[in-house]
Short mmCIF file of C-alpha atoms in Angstrom, two decimals:
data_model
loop_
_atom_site.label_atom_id
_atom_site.label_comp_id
_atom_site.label_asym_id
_atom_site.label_seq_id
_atom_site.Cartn_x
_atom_site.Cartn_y
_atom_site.Cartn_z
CA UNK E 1 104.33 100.29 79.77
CA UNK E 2 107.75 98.97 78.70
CA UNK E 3 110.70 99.98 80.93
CA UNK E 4 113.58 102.63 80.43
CA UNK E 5 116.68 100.88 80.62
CA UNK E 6 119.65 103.55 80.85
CA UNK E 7 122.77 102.44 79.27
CA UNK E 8 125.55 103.99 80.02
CA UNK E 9 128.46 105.24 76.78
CA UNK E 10 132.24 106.01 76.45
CA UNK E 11 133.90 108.66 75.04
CA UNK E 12 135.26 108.94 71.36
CA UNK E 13 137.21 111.28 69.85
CA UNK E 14 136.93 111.77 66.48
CA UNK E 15 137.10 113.95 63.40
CA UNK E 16 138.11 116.66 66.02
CA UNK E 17 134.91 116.31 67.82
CA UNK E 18 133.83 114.39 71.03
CA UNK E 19 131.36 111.77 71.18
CA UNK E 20 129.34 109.62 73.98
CA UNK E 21 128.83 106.08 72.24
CA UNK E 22 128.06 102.69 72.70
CA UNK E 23 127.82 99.60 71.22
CA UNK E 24 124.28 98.90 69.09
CA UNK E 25 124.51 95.16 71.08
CA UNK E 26 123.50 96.96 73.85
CA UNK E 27 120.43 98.48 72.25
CA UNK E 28 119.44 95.51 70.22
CA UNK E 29 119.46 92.85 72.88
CA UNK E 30 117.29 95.65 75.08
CA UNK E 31 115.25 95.77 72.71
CA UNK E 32 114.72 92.13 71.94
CA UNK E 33 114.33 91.43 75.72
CA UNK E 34 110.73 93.90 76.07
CA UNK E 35 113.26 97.49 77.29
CA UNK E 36 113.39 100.75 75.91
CA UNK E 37 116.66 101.66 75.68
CA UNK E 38 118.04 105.19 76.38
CA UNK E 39 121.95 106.36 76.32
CA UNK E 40 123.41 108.09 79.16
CA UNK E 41 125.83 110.73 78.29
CA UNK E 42 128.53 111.31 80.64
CA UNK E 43 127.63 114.22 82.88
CA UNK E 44 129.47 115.80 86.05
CA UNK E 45 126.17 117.07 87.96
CA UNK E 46 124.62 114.74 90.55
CA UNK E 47 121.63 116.72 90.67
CA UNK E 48 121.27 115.75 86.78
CA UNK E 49 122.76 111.77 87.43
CA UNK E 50 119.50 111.79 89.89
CA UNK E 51 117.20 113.31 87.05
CA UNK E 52 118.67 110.48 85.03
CA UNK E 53 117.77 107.54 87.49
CA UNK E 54 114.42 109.45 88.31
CA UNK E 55 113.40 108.92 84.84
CA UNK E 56 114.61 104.74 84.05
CA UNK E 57 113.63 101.95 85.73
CA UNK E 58 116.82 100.26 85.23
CA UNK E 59 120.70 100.63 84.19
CA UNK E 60 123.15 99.12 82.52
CA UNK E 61 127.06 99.72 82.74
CA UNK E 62 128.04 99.00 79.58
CA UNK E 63 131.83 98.01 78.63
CA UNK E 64 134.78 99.99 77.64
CA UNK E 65 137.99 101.70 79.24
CA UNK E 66 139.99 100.31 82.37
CA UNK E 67 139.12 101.91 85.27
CA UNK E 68 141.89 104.08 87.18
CA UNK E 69 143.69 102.23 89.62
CA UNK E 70 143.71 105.47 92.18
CA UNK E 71 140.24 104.47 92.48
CA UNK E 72 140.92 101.63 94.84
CA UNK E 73 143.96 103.05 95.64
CA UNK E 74 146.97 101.50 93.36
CA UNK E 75 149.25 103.02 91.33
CA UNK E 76 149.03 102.09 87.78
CA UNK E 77 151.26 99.84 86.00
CA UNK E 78 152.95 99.15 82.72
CA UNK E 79 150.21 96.94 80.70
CA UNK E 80 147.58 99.93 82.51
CA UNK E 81 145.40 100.40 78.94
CA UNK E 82 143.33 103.72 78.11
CA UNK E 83 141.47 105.18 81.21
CA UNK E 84 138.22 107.74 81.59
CA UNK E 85 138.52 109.40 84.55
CA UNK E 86 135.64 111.23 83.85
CA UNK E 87 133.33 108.20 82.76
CA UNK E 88 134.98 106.69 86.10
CA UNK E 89 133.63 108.92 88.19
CA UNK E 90 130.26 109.57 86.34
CA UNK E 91 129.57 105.93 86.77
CA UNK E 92 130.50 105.69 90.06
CA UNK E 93 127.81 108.43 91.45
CA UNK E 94 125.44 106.66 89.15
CA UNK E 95 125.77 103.48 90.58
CA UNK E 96 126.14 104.63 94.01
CA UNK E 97 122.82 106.17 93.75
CA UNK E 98 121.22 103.66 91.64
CA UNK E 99 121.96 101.10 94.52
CA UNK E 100 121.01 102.73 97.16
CA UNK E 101 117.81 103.19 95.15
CA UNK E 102 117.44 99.55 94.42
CA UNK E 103 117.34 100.04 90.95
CA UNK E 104 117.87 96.48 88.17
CA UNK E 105 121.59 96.72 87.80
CA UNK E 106 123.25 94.56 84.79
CA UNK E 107 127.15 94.94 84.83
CA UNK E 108 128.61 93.83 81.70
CA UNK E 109 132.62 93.96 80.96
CA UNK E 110 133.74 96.80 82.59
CA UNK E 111 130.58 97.21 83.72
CA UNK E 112 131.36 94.26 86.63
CA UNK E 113 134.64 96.20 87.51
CA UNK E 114 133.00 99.28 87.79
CA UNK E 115 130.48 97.99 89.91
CA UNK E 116 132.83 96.39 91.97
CA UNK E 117 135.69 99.13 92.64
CA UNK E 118 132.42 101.32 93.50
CA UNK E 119 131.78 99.11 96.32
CA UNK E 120 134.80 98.78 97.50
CA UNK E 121 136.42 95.84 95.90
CA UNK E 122 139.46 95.89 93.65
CA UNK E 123 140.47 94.95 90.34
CA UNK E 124 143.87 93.20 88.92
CA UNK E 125 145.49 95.94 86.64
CA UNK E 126 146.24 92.93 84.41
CA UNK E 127 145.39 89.27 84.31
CA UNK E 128 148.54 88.10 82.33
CA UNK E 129 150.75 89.46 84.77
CA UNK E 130 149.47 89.49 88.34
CA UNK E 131 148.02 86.17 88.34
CA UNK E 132 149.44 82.96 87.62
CA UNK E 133 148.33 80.20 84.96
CA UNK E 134 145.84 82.73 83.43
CA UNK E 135 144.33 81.38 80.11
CA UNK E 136 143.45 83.61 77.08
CA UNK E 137 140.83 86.09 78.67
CA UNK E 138 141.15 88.77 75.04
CA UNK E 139 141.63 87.10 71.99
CA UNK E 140 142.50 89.06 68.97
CA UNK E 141 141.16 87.61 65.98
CA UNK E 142 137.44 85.90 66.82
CA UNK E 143 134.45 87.98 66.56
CA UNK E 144 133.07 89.31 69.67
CA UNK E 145 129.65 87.10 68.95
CA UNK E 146 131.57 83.99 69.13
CA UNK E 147 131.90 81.59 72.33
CA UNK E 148 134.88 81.13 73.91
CA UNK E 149 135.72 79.49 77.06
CA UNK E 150 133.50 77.88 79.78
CA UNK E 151 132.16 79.12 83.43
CA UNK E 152 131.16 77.32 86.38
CA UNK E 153 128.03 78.90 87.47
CA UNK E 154 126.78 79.01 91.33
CA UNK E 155 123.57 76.74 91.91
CA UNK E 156 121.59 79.18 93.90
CA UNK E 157 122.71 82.19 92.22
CA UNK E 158 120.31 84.62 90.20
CA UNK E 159 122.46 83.76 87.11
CA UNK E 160 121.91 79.81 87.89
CA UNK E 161 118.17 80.31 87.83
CA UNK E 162 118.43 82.35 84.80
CA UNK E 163 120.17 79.41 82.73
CA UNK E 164 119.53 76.75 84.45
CA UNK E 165 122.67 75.22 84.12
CA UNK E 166 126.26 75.47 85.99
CA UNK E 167 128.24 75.13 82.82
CA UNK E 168 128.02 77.49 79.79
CA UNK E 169 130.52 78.57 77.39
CA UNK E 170 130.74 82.91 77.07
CA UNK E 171 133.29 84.84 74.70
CA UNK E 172 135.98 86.72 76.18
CA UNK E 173 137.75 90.00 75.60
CA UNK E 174 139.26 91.66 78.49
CA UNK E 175 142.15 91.94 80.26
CA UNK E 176 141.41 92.52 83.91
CA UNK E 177 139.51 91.10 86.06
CA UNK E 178 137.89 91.51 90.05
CA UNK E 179 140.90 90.46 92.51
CA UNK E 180 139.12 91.36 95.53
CA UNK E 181 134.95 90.74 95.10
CA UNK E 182 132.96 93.97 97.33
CA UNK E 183 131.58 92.05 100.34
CA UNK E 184 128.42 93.91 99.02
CA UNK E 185 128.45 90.97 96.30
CA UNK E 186 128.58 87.27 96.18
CA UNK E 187 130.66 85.22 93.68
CA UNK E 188 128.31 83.31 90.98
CA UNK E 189 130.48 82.14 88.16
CA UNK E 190 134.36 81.55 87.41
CA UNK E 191 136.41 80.88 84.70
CA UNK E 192 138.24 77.29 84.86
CA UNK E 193 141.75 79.56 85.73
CA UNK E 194 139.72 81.12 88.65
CA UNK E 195 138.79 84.48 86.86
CA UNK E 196 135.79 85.81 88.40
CA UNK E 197 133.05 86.01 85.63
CA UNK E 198 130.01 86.91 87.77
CA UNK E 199 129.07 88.16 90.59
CA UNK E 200 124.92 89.58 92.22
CA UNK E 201 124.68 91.99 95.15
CA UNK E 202 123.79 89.80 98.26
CA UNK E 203 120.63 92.53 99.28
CA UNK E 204 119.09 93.81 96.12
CA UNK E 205 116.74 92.32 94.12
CA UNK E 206 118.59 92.50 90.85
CA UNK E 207 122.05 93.21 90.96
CA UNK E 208 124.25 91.46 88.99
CA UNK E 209 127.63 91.63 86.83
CA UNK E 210 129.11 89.48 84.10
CA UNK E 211 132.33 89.75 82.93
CA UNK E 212 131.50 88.35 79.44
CA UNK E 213 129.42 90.26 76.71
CA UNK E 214 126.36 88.51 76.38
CA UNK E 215 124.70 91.41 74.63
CA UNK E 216 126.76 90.27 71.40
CA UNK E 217 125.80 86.54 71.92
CA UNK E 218 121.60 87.38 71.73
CA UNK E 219 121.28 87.19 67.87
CA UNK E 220 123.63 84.31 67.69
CA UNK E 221 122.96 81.94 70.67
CA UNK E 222 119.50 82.96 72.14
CA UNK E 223 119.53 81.96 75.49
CA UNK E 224 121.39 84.82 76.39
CA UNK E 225 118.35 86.83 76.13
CA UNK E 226 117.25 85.39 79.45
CA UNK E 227 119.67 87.28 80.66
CA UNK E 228 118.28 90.47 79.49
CA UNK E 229 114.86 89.34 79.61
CA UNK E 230 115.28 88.56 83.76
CA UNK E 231 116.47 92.26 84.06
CA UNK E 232 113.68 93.40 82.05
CA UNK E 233 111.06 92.15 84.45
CA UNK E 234 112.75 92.60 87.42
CA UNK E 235 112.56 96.80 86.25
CA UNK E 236 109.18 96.36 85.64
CA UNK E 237 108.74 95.50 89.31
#
């Protein structure tokens, strides 16, 4: 039996109507790694966000919207981008529950905030202007398949074993960052300006967040499948 990865969507409005979405990256590389993927609509019931994890054998927290700043108790500032309050706290429950469950975890974007501020950590608002010597993080006109920068990866880290290496190059788009890591989590990668770029929960056996999108580097640059493909096996387990 292959597993049921849950991925979780954002909202959309158009045409005058409301949609949950997501990225076909997502699906694909799920796909391509041995998964079955299924989307997880935003819902407000934790009776149904159990239903949901009672019925996948893993999750992903796919990218998207910046997460409110109330959430770790901040008040928003200027370069503050669009929120979901409701996706916020949808995702929060999910992951609360997940975790305690010790369900395969993959973080990716927003997904490592979210993960993060659920925990207990916080987040900088903005990476241009709350940290110093910050290099380009979101570029604006290089396709979201394309590398970027380099990371430092942790030896002894999940993610090291997964790539066997403790320099890769990632693309990039995002504006904030983790400022304060959970102490739920370990650090595993960094940017060369100090960004955190991953980070794996210290106790579980597969929790980790990236702050890169590897899901649009699969087709492109294959050894980010083994990314995916770790996941994959460790929700078969």
């Amino acid at each position: 039996m292959k597993p049921i990865i849950g991925i979780t969507t954002f909202n959309e409005h158009k045409d005058q109507r409301n949609y949950n979405s997501v990225d076909y990256n997502y699906i694909n590389s799920v796909t391509l790694a041995g998964g079955v993927p299924v989307l997880l609509p935003i819902i407000n019931s934790k009776e149904d966000i159990k239903e949901y994890l009672n019925n996948i054998d893993g999750l992903i927290f796919s990218g998207g919207e910046d997460i409110l700043p109330a959430i770790y108790e901040e008040n928003p500032i200027n370069e503050l981008r669009a929120i979901s309050t409701e996706r916020d706290f949808f995702e929060i429950e999910l992951f609360k529950l997940a975790y305690d469950m010790d369900k395969p975890i993959l973080g990716i974007c927003r997904g490592i905030q979210l993960i993060n501020v659920a925990s207990g950590g916080t987040l900088y608002q903005d990476i241009y202007v709350q940290r110093e010597n910050t290099l380009g993080h979101s570029p604006t006109k290089i396709e979201i398949n394309s590398l970027y920068h380099f990371i430092d990866i942790e030896k002894g880290s999940k993610l090291f074993d997964i790539f066997n290496e403790d320099k890769i190059m990632v693309n990039s788009f995002h504006h904030q960052s983790i400022k304060n890591v959970s102490h739920e989590f370990r650090i595993t990668a960094r940017s060369y300006d100090g960004i955190i770029e991953a980070i794996e929960a210290k106790d579980k056996k597969f929790v980790i967040g990236v702050q890169w999108h590897p899901e649009a580097l699969v087709v492109n640059y294959p050894e980010f499948i083994k990314l995916f493909k770790e996941f994959i096996n460790a929700a078969k387990r």
